[in-house]
mmCIF file of C-alpha atoms in Angstrom:
data_model
loop_
_atom_site.group_PDB
_atom_site.id
_atom_site.type_symbol
_atom_site.label_atom_id
_atom_site.label_comp_id
_atom_site.label_asym_id
_atom_site.label_seq_id
_atom_site.Cartn_x
_atom_site.Cartn_y
_atom_site.Cartn_z
ATOM 1 C CA UNK A 1332 0.011 -0.004 -0.011
ATOM 2 C CA UNK A 1333 1.154 3.507 -0.804
ATOM 3 C CA UNK A 1334 1.273 6.243 1.859
ATOM 4 C CA UNK A 1335 -1.685 8.178 3.065
ATOM 5 C CA UNK A 1336 -2.532 11.317 1.097
ATOM 6 C CA UNK A 1337 -4.067 14.082 3.128
ATOM 7 C CA UNK A 1338 -6.587 16.547 1.731
ATOM 8 C CA UNK A 1339 -7.659 19.582 3.817
ATOM 9 C CA UNK A 1340 -10.759 21.657 3.340
ATOM 10 C CA UNK A 1341 -13.157 19.401 1.546
ATOM 11 C CA UNK A 1342 -14.821 16.042 1.567
ATOM 12 C CA UNK A 1343 -15.786 13.729 -1.290
ATOM 13 C CA UNK A 1344 -19.284 14.538 -2.454
ATOM 14 C CA UNK A 1345 -20.642 10.990 -1.836
ATOM 15 C CA UNK A 1346 -19.261 11.126 1.713
ATOM 16 C CA UNK A 1347 -20.432 14.662 2.459
ATOM 17 C CA UNK A 1348 -24.028 14.077 1.177
ATOM 18 C CA UNK A 1349 -24.331 10.489 2.761
ATOM 19 C CA UNK A 1350 -25.941 9.200 -0.488
ATOM 20 C CA UNK A 1351 -24.229 5.796 -0.600
ATOM 21 C CA UNK A 1352 -24.984 2.672 1.375
ATOM 22 C CA UNK A 1353 -22.908 1.169 4.141
ATOM 23 C CA UNK A 1354 -20.929 -1.996 4.036
ATOM 24 C CA UNK A 1355 -19.844 -3.044 7.540
ATOM 25 C CA UNK A 1356 -19.415 -6.737 6.844
ATOM 26 C CA UNK A 1357 -17.004 -8.437 4.453
ATOM 27 C CA UNK A 1358 -18.765 -9.266 1.143
ATOM 28 C CA UNK A 1359 -17.804 -12.447 -0.646
ATOM 29 C CA UNK A 1360 -18.470 -12.250 -4.467
ATOM 30 C CA UNK A 1361 -19.923 -15.289 -6.174
ATOM 31 C CA UNK A 1362 -17.411 -17.836 -7.509
ATOM 32 C CA UNK A 1363 -18.354 -16.865 -11.093
ATOM 33 C CA UNK A 1364 -16.667 -13.540 -10.525
ATOM 34 C CA UNK A 1365 -13.251 -15.014 -9.690
ATOM 35 C CA UNK A 1366 -10.542 -14.640 -12.397
ATOM 36 C CA UNK A 1367 -13.156 -13.295 -14.932
ATOM 37 C CA UNK A 1368 -11.333 -11.033 -17.435
ATOM 38 C CA UNK A 1369 -12.565 -9.416 -20.645
ATOM 39 C CA UNK A 1370 -10.409 -8.489 -23.628
ATOM 40 C CA UNK A 1371 -10.585 -4.711 -24.379
ATOM 41 C CA UNK A 1372 -10.431 -3.075 -27.715
ATOM 42 C CA UNK A 1373 -6.703 -2.531 -27.200
ATOM 43 C CA UNK A 1374 -5.029 -5.951 -27.661
ATOM 44 C CA UNK A 1375 -2.767 -5.460 -24.642
ATOM 45 C CA UNK A 1376 -5.541 -4.603 -22.092
ATOM 46 C CA UNK A 1377 -7.693 -7.040 -20.094
ATOM 47 C CA UNK A 1378 -10.504 -5.641 -17.962
ATOM 48 C CA UNK A 1379 -11.754 -7.408 -14.851
ATOM 49 C CA UNK A 1380 -15.363 -8.004 -14.125
ATOM 50 C CA UNK A 1381 -15.505 -4.845 -12.056
ATOM 51 C CA UNK A 1382 -14.917 -2.719 -15.081
ATOM 52 C CA UNK A 1383 -16.308 -1.096 -18.260
ATOM 53 C CA UNK A 1384 -19.307 0.317 -16.378
ATOM 54 C CA UNK A 1385 -19.717 4.039 -17.054
ATOM 55 C CA UNK A 1386 -16.824 4.098 -19.591
ATOM 56 C CA UNK A 1387 -18.019 2.504 -22.743
ATOM 57 C CA UNK A 1388 -20.183 -0.358 -23.874
ATOM 58 C CA UNK A 1389 -20.379 -3.324 -23.889
ATOM 59 C CA UNK A 1390 -20.481 -4.157 -20.215
ATOM 60 C CA UNK A 1391 -20.001 -7.587 -18.639
ATOM 61 C CA UNK A 1392 -23.481 -8.881 -17.636
ATOM 62 C CA UNK A 1393 -22.000 -10.090 -14.310
ATOM 63 C CA UNK A 1394 -20.721 -6.666 -13.389
ATOM 64 C CA UNK A 1395 -23.498 -5.781 -10.859
ATOM 65 C CA UNK A 1396 -23.724 -9.226 -9.317
ATOM 66 C CA UNK A 1397 -20.001 -9.047 -8.453
ATOM 67 C CA UNK A 1398 -20.600 -5.880 -6.401
ATOM 68 C CA UNK A 1399 -21.999 -5.758 -2.922
ATOM 69 C CA UNK A 1400 -25.811 -5.324 -2.992
ATOM 70 C CA UNK A 1401 -25.667 -5.269 -6.820
ATOM 71 C CA UNK A 1402 -25.271 -1.487 -6.703
ATOM 72 C CA UNK A 1403 -24.153 0.477 -9.819
ATOM 73 C CA UNK A 1404 -21.567 2.674 -8.126
ATOM 74 C CA UNK A 1405 -18.733 0.987 -6.151
ATOM 75 C CA UNK A 1406 -18.848 3.454 -3.174
ATOM 76 C CA UNK A 1407 -19.738 2.567 0.387
ATOM 77 C CA UNK A 1408 -19.589 4.625 3.610
ATOM 78 C CA UNK A 1409 -18.869 3.441 6.184
ATOM 79 C CA UNK A 1410 -17.435 0.482 4.315
ATOM 80 C CA UNK A 1411 -14.878 -2.337 4.274
ATOM 81 C CA UNK A 1412 -13.084 -4.076 1.429
ATOM 82 C CA UNK A 1413 -14.617 -7.225 0.023
ATOM 83 C CA UNK A 1414 -13.212 -10.809 0.359
ATOM 84 C CA UNK A 1415 -9.905 -11.192 -1.537
ATOM 85 C CA UNK A 1416 -9.247 -7.416 -1.640
ATOM 86 C CA UNK A 1417 -6.616 -5.299 0.177
ATOM 87 C CA UNK A 1418 -6.340 -1.533 0.779
ATOM 88 C CA UNK A 1419 -4.303 -0.178 -2.101
ATOM 89 C CA UNK A 1420 -4.395 3.494 -1.162
ATOM 90 C CA UNK A 1421 -5.852 5.787 1.568
ATOM 91 C CA UNK A 1422 -6.766 9.452 1.472
ATOM 92 C CA UNK A 1423 -7.393 11.466 4.625
ATOM 93 C CA UNK A 1424 -9.907 14.345 4.497
ATOM 94 C CA UNK A 1425 -10.013 17.123 7.112
ATOM 95 C CA UNK A 1426 -12.872 19.658 6.963
ATOM 96 C CA UNK A 1427 -13.260 21.716 10.125
ATOM 97 C CA UNK A 1428 -13.710 19.419 13.133
ATOM 98 C CA UNK A 1429 -14.563 16.433 10.939
ATOM 99 C CA UNK A 1430 -11.895 13.904 9.853
ATOM 100 C CA UNK A 1431 -12.709 11.014 7.384
ATOM 101 C CA UNK A 1432 -10.619 8.491 5.416
ATOM 102 C CA UNK A 1433 -11.275 6.981 1.979
ATOM 103 C CA UNK A 1434 -9.558 3.834 0.695
ATOM 104 C CA UNK A 1435 -9.327 2.172 -2.719
ATOM 105 C CA UNK A 1436 -9.624 -1.627 -2.483
ATOM 106 C CA UNK A 1437 -7.963 -3.825 -5.087
ATOM 107 C CA UNK A 1438 -7.759 -7.565 -5.611
ATOM 108 C CA UNK A 1439 -4.601 -9.069 -4.056
ATOM 109 C CA UNK A 1440 -1.661 -8.637 -6.433
ATOM 110 C CA UNK A 1441 -2.963 -5.387 -7.982
ATOM 111 C CA UNK A 1442 -1.866 -1.940 -7.160
ATOM 112 C CA UNK A 1443 -3.297 1.557 -7.618
ATOM 113 C CA UNK A 1444 -2.098 3.354 -10.677
ATOM 114 C CA UNK A 1445 -3.560 6.319 -12.656
ATOM 115 C CA UNK A 1446 -4.798 5.222 -16.089
ATOM 116 C CA UNK A 1447 -6.218 7.272 -18.879
ATOM 117 C CA UNK A 1448 -9.842 6.428 -19.378
ATOM 118 C CA UNK A 1449 -11.644 8.278 -22.124
ATOM 119 C CA UNK A 1450 -8.973 10.977 -22.140
ATOM 120 C CA UNK A 1451 -9.323 11.360 -18.256
ATOM 121 C CA UNK A 1452 -6.796 10.275 -15.518
ATOM 122 C CA UNK A 1453 -8.579 7.746 -13.310
ATOM 123 C CA UNK A 1454 -7.049 5.689 -10.408
ATOM 124 C CA UNK A 1455 -7.249 2.008 -11.365
ATOM 125 C CA UNK A 1456 -6.048 -1.310 -9.958
ATOM 126 C CA UNK A 1457 -3.466 -2.646 -12.331
ATOM 127 C CA UNK A 1458 -1.105 -5.588 -12.741
ATOM 128 C CA UNK A 1459 1.312 -6.725 -15.437
ATOM 129 C CA UNK A 1460 0.299 -10.006 -17.237
ATOM 130 C CA UNK A 1461 3.195 -12.229 -16.699
ATOM 131 C CA UNK A 1462 1.589 -15.618 -17.315
ATOM 132 C CA UNK A 1463 -1.066 -16.734 -19.861
ATOM 133 C CA UNK A 1464 -4.349 -15.126 -18.833
ATOM 134 C CA UNK A 1465 -7.683 -16.701 -20.221
ATOM 135 C CA UNK A 1466 -10.011 -13.808 -21.244
ATOM 136 C CA UNK A 1467 -13.457 -13.471 -22.974
ATOM 137 C CA UNK A 1468 -13.105 -11.835 -26.384
ATOM 138 C CA UNK A 1469 -15.768 -9.612 -27.767
ATOM 139 C CA UNK A 1470 -18.514 -11.309 -29.898
ATOM 140 C CA UNK A 1471 -20.083 -9.170 -32.540
ATOM 141 C CA UNK A 1472 -23.315 -10.236 -34.278
ATOM 142 C CA UNK A 1473 -24.453 -8.517 -37.545
ATOM 143 C CA UNK A 1474 -28.128 -8.804 -38.478
ATOM 144 C CA UNK A 1475 -29.684 -8.802 -41.935
ATOM 145 C CA UNK A 1476 -30.871 -5.191 -41.628
ATOM 146 C CA UNK A 1477 -27.280 -4.130 -41.133
ATOM 147 C CA UNK A 1478 -27.455 -3.545 -37.431
ATOM 148 C CA UNK A 1479 -24.992 -5.246 -35.119
ATOM 149 C CA UNK A 1480 -24.601 -5.985 -31.462
ATOM 150 C CA UNK A 1481 -21.608 -6.896 -29.365
ATOM 151 C CA UNK A 1482 -21.302 -8.864 -26.116
ATOM 152 C CA UNK A 1483 -18.764 -10.902 -24.160
ATOM 153 C CA UNK A 1484 -21.093 -13.668 -23.141
ATOM 154 C CA UNK A 1485 -24.726 -14.746 -23.809
ATOM 155 C CA UNK A 1486 -26.845 -17.183 -21.903
ATOM 156 C CA UNK A 1487 -29.469 -19.061 -23.980
ATOM 157 C CA UNK A 1488 -32.590 -20.218 -22.089
ATOM 158 C CA UNK A 1489 -30.759 -20.113 -18.777
ATOM 159 C CA UNK A 1490 -28.865 -23.265 -19.897
ATOM 160 C CA UNK A 1491 -26.177 -22.912 -22.499
ATOM 161 C CA UNK A 1492 -23.525 -20.137 -22.444
ATOM 162 C CA UNK A 1493 -22.110 -18.600 -25.611
ATOM 163 C CA UNK A 1494 -18.673 -16.998 -25.308
ATOM 164 C CA UNK A 1495 -15.400 -16.559 -27.226
ATOM 165 C CA UNK A 1496 -12.472 -17.481 -25.012
ATOM 166 C CA UNK A 1497 -8.901 -16.523 -25.875
ATOM 167 C CA UNK A 1498 -5.580 -16.134 -24.082
ATOM 168 C CA UNK A 1499 -3.376 -13.037 -23.447
ATOM 169 C CA UNK A 1500 0.290 -13.607 -22.772
ATOM 170 C CA UNK A 1501 1.355 -9.943 -22.321
ATOM 171 C CA UNK A 1502 -0.254 -6.618 -21.487
ATOM 172 C CA UNK A 1503 -1.888 -5.117 -18.464
ATOM 173 C CA UNK A 1504 -4.781 -6.337 -16.335
ATOM 174 C CA UNK A 1505 -7.018 -3.404 -15.237
ATOM 175 C CA UNK A 1506 -9.833 -3.395 -12.626
ATOM 176 C CA UNK A 1507 -12.019 -0.773 -11.029
ATOM 177 C CA UNK A 1508 -11.177 -0.137 -7.382
ATOM 178 C CA UNK A 1509 -13.847 -0.369 -4.695
ATOM 179 C CA UNK A 1510 -14.135 2.921 -2.730
ATOM 180 C CA UNK A 1511 -14.899 2.732 1.083
ATOM 181 C CA UNK A 1512 -14.912 5.552 3.626
ATOM 182 C CA UNK A 1513 -15.160 5.785 7.397
ATOM 183 C CA UNK A 1514 -14.620 7.884 10.446
ATOM 184 C CA UNK A 1515 -12.857 6.890 13.679
ATOM 185 C CA UNK A 1516 -16.197 6.258 15.379
ATOM 186 C CA UNK A 1517 -17.109 3.748 12.631
ATOM 187 C CA UNK A 1518 -14.263 1.314 13.532
ATOM 188 C CA UNK A 1519 -16.536 -0.348 16.190
ATOM 189 C CA UNK A 1520 -18.963 -1.348 13.423
ATOM 190 C CA UNK A 1521 -16.398 -3.303 11.440
ATOM 191 C CA UNK A 1522 -15.092 -6.880 12.115
ATOM 192 C CA UNK A 1523 -12.573 -6.642 14.989
ATOM 193 C CA UNK A 1524 -9.580 -7.995 13.071
ATOM 194 C CA UNK A 1525 -10.299 -5.655 10.095
ATOM 195 C CA UNK A 1526 -10.804 -2.641 12.413
ATOM 196 C CA UNK A 1527 -7.682 -3.328 14.410
ATOM 197 C CA UNK A 1528 -5.544 -3.586 11.294
ATOM 198 C CA UNK A 1529 -7.219 -0.428 9.818
ATOM 199 C CA UNK A 1530 -6.603 1.546 13.076
ATOM 200 C CA UNK A 1531 -2.851 0.729 12.849
ATOM 201 C CA UNK A 1532 -2.706 1.928 9.215
ATOM 202 C CA UNK A 1533 -4.327 5.296 9.990
ATOM 203 C CA UNK A 1534 -2.667 5.765 13.386
ATOM 204 C CA UNK A 1535 -5.685 5.993 15.619
ATOM 205 C CA UNK A 1536 -6.391 4.218 18.967
ATOM 206 C CA UNK A 1537 -8.955 1.452 18.876
ATOM 207 C CA UNK A 1538 -10.075 -0.765 21.702
ATOM 208 C CA UNK A 1539 -12.442 -3.586 20.604
ATOM 209 C CA UNK A 1540 -15.712 -3.726 22.477
ATOM 210 C CA UNK A 1541 -16.458 -7.141 24.023
ATOM 211 C CA UNK A 1542 -19.667 -8.678 22.953
ATOM 212 C CA UNK A 1543 -21.760 -10.238 25.734
ATOM 213 C CA UNK A 1544 -21.980 -13.951 25.499
ATOM 214 C CA UNK A 1545 -25.350 -15.505 24.610
ATOM 215 C CA UNK A 1546 -27.411 -16.445 27.735
ATOM 216 C CA UNK A 1547 -25.544 -14.226 30.106
ATOM 217 C CA UNK A 1548 -27.814 -11.693 31.691
ATOM 218 C CA UNK A 1549 -26.486 -8.244 32.425
ATOM 219 C CA UNK A 1550 -27.518 -6.094 35.395
ATOM 220 C CA UNK A 1551 -27.462 -2.288 35.460
ATOM 221 C CA UNK A 1552 -24.286 -0.985 36.888
ATOM 222 C CA UNK A 1553 -26.063 0.222 40.087
ATOM 223 C CA UNK A 1554 -27.846 -3.082 40.666
ATOM 224 C CA UNK A 1555 -25.132 -5.618 40.996
ATOM 225 C CA UNK A 1556 -25.119 -8.431 43.622
ATOM 226 C CA UNK A 1557 -25.213 -12.114 44.301
ATOM 227 C CA UNK A 1558 -27.360 -14.271 42.058
ATOM 228 C CA UNK A 1559 -28.944 -16.283 44.962
ATOM 229 C CA UNK A 1560 -31.496 -13.637 45.803
ATOM 230 C CA UNK A 1561 -29.540 -11.748 48.372
ATOM 231 C CA UNK A 1562 -29.625 -7.999 48.809
ATOM 232 C CA UNK A 1563 -28.220 -5.840 45.985
ATOM 233 C CA UNK A 1564 -25.607 -3.165 46.533
ATOM 234 C CA UNK A 1565 -28.189 -0.422 45.993
ATOM 235 C CA UNK A 1566 -30.467 -1.688 48.774
ATOM 236 C CA UNK A 1567 -33.076 -3.356 46.605
ATOM 237 C CA UNK A 1568 -34.147 -6.957 46.832
ATOM 238 C CA UNK A 1569 -34.097 -9.642 44.224
ATOM 239 C CA UNK A 1570 -37.240 -10.586 42.358
ATOM 240 C CA UNK A 1571 -37.718 -13.828 44.287
ATOM 241 C CA UNK A 1572 -37.760 -12.035 47.668
ATOM 242 C CA UNK A 1573 -39.971 -9.115 46.672
ATOM 243 C CA UNK A 1574 -42.684 -11.420 45.371
ATOM 244 C CA UNK A 1575 -43.195 -13.040 48.901
ATOM 245 C CA UNK A 1576 -42.718 -16.645 47.812
ATOM 246 C CA UNK A 1577 -40.476 -18.616 45.577
ATOM 247 C CA UNK A 1578 -41.284 -19.784 42.074
ATOM 248 C CA UNK A 1579 -41.272 -23.429 43.250
ATOM 249 C CA UNK A 1580 -43.958 -22.587 45.883
ATOM 250 C CA UNK A 1581 -46.122 -20.759 43.316
ATOM 251 C CA UNK A 1582 -45.870 -23.781 40.948
ATOM 252 C CA UNK A 1583 -46.836 -26.214 43.788
ATOM 253 C CA UNK A 1584 -49.807 -24.175 44.700
ATOM 254 C CA UNK A 1585 -51.002 -23.964 41.110
ATOM 255 C CA UNK A 1586 -50.581 -27.782 40.653
ATOM 256 C CA UNK A 1587 -52.449 -28.456 43.908
ATOM 257 C CA UNK A 1588 -55.425 -26.274 42.952
ATOM 258 C CA UNK A 1589 -55.692 -27.966 39.586
ATOM 259 C CA UNK A 1590 -55.698 -31.550 41.007
ATOM 260 C CA UNK A 1591 -58.237 -30.582 43.735
ATOM 261 C CA UNK A 1592 -60.530 -29.177 41.162
ATOM 262 C CA UNK A 1593 -60.294 -32.378 39.029
ATOM 263 C CA UNK A 1594 -61.141 -34.596 42.070
ATOM 264 C CA UNK A 1595 -64.182 -32.432 43.035
ATOM 265 C CA UNK A 1596 -65.582 -32.659 39.406
ATOM 266 C CA UNK A 1597 -65.093 -36.418 39.513
ATOM 267 C CA UNK A 1598 -66.964 -36.917 42.812
ATOM 268 C CA UNK A 1599 -69.933 -34.824 41.606
ATOM 269 C CA UNK A 1600 -70.116 -36.944 38.456
ATOM 270 C CA UNK A 1601 -70.007 -40.203 40.380
ATOM 271 C CA UNK A 1602 -72.737 -38.992 42.686
ATOM 272 C CA UNK A 1603 -74.939 -38.052 39.834
ATOM 273 C CA UNK A 1604 -74.484 -41.417 38.158
ATOM 274 C CA UNK A 1605 -75.244 -43.414 41.402
ATOM 275 C CA UNK A 1606 -78.442 -41.428 41.897
ATOM 276 C CA UNK A 1607 -79.585 -42.158 38.426
ATOM 277 C CA UNK A 1608 -78.890 -45.914 38.852
ATOM 278 C CA UNK A 1609 -80.956 -45.963 42.087
ATOM 279 C CA UNK A 1610 -83.937 -44.358 40.504
ATOM 280 C CA UNK A 1611 -83.838 -46.850 37.627
ATOM 281 C CA UNK A 1612 -83.801 -49.767 40.008
ATOM 282 C CA UNK A 1613 -86.801 -48.413 41.886
ATOM 283 C CA UNK A 1614 -88.764 -48.159 38.681
ATOM 284 C CA UNK A 1615 -87.901 -51.693 37.663
ATOM 285 C CA UNK A 1616 -89.193 -53.151 41.009
ATOM 286 C CA UNK A 1617 -92.543 -51.281 40.763
ATOM 287 C CA UNK A 1618 -93.199 -52.148 37.136
ATOM 288 C CA UNK A 1619 -91.092 -55.151 36.203
ATOM 289 C CA UNK A 1620 -92.520 -55.370 32.718
ATOM 290 C CA UNK A 1621 -93.867 -51.949 32.116
ATOM 291 C CA UNK A 1622 -93.494 -52.036 28.449
ATOM 292 C CA UNK A 1623 -95.824 -55.122 28.080
ATOM 293 C CA UNK A 1624 -98.176 -55.055 31.080
ATOM 294 C CA UNK A 1625 -100.312 -58.235 31.567
ATOM 295 C CA UNK A 1626 -103.990 -58.435 31.036
ATOM 296 C CA UNK A 1627 -106.227 -59.879 33.746
ATOM 297 C CA UNK A 1628 -106.954 -63.606 33.395
ATOM 298 C CA UNK A 1629 -104.088 -64.284 30.874
ATOM 299 C CA UNK A 1630 -101.321 -66.694 31.444
ATOM 300 C CA UNK A 1631 -97.647 -65.812 30.964
ATOM 301 C CA UNK A 1632 -97.392 -67.348 27.515
ATOM 302 C CA UNK A 1633 -100.325 -65.280 26.203
ATOM 303 C CA UNK A 1634 -98.843 -62.064 27.708
ATOM 304 C CA UNK A 1635 -95.566 -62.478 25.818
ATOM 305 C CA UNK A 1636 -97.474 -62.709 22.449
ATOM 306 C CA UNK A 1637 -99.444 -59.430 22.942
ATOM 307 C CA UNK A 1638 -97.318 -56.328 22.425
ATOM 308 C CA UNK A 1639 -100.265 -54.263 21.126
ATOM 309 C CA UNK A 1640 -102.183 -54.120 24.465
ATOM 310 C CA UNK A 1641 -101.007 -51.410 26.916
ATOM 311 C CA UNK A 1642 -102.815 -51.164 30.271
ATOM 312 C CA UNK A 1643 -102.076 -51.246 33.909
ATOM 313 C CA UNK A 1644 -101.961 -54.717 35.602
ATOM 314 C CA UNK A 1645 -105.156 -56.276 36.741
ATOM 315 C CA UNK A 1646 -107.182 -53.565 34.923
ATOM 316 C CA UNK A 1647 -110.826 -54.607 34.478
ATOM 317 C CA UNK A 1648 -112.522 -54.053 31.168
ATOM 318 C CA UNK A 1649 -115.846 -52.411 31.736
ATOM 319 C CA UNK A 1650 -118.763 -54.092 30.020
ATOM 320 C CA UNK A 1651 -122.160 -52.511 29.565
ATOM 321 C CA UNK A 1652 -125.348 -54.556 29.976
ATOM 322 C CA UNK A 1653 -127.648 -54.422 26.981
ATOM 323 C CA UNK A 1654 -130.328 -56.405 25.343
ATOM 324 C CA UNK A 1655 -129.913 -59.602 23.290
ATOM 325 C CA UNK A 1656 -129.107 -58.861 19.701
ATOM 326 C CA UNK A 1657 -130.074 -61.432 17.059
ATOM 327 C CA UNK A 1658 -128.121 -61.832 13.935
ATOM 328 C CA UNK A 1659 -129.762 -61.504 10.586
ATOM 329 C CA UNK A 1660 -130.494 -65.028 9.130
ATOM 330 C CA UNK A 1661 -129.988 -65.858 5.541
ATOM 331 C CA UNK A 1662 -132.728 -67.905 3.667
ATOM 332 C CA UNK A 1663 -132.237 -71.665 3.620
ATOM 333 C CA UNK A 1664 -133.341 -73.772 0.583
ATOM 334 C CA UNK A 1665 -134.037 -77.527 0.822
ATOM 335 C CA UNK A 1666 -133.516 -79.863 -2.063
ATOM 336 C CA UNK A 1667 -136.127 -82.619 -2.232
ATOM 337 C CA UNK A 1668 -135.061 -86.214 -2.606
ATOM 338 C CA UNK A 1669 -132.811 -88.651 -0.828
ATOM 339 C CA UNK A 1670 -129.331 -87.663 0.156
ATOM 340 C CA UNK A 1671 -126.651 -88.089 -2.474
ATOM 341 C CA UNK A 1672 -123.089 -89.047 -1.506
ATOM 342 C CA UNK A 1673 -120.525 -86.944 -3.349
ATOM 343 C CA UNK A 1674 -117.284 -88.433 -4.846
ATOM 344 C CA UNK A 1675 -114.357 -87.499 -2.634
ATOM 345 C CA UNK A 1676 -112.194 -86.753 -5.580
ATOM 346 C CA UNK A 1677 -114.359 -83.886 -6.740
ATOM 347 C CA UNK A 1678 -114.369 -80.493 -5.142
ATOM 348 C CA UNK A 1679 -117.337 -78.197 -5.433
ATOM 349 C CA UNK A 1680 -116.970 -74.653 -4.547
ATOM 350 C CA UNK A 1681 -119.761 -72.561 -3.190
ATOM 351 C CA UNK A 1682 -120.499 -69.690 -5.550
ATOM 352 C CA UNK A 1683 -121.843 -66.610 -3.925
#
């Protein structure tokens, strides 16, 4: 890393206006972003995935997915470098009573160097190509109407990938730096190891704040004391004493009340059932066969065959005395002559 450059009197616009997101944890880019280089128009230049955006088309389609939060601009405040990057340069800004730092993060093995991009000097992460470097060459498609399009890679139906791979043996690898900024008070927001190393680089004191372990309760500073329910140093009592009884006692009382209520309900139910049984037995003794009461003067066999008669036992049927009623007689016809014996094999019916 180069030395710290100090700028007095102004802050970067994105820091002063606080219009960029924070990045307080180390972001790990997807594996598809590793060692992904694109061949530029210049034969000796290879751009990394984090490049070409904002300069000229075409742009690698994975550019945004390789940045934290898929944001367009690589600026974060407060922020830390992503996984695999190191701080390549730091600038200190002093404006009145406010002091801030800004760093450029580059992939390991790359350093900050000013490059001319579209006729403008721009700090870039650079490295000389010393070994064969696989790169994606530009693919240009010309249509029948004369129009054309260029791309580095195309994915068809989310399955097959079209690309034109080549190898560069010399030249310069160029990548966009990631810009992060912070104040001294932001160090406590970063991972401890990262914040400790960063504090040493910028020369400020930093004491890591211990994080309470999970499951360990913390008391207010004025209310410390033994954990067995004894008096606290500020004269107050523990929760178990102020309540008048222990938690175990409360639980015992609750269980006892529940069991007692269950027994009482069971006793009431048993008494009700016994009472019903007694009433039923009394009814059977008084009317042993109430559903089929016997008629006076009938034997047991006859009674069992009569389900249609319903009356009280030994009930007399009242009869009224009336005159003698004669039945109407039918005329009788006599056939003269001696009796004739009929043949037993013949059957004669009586026709009405």
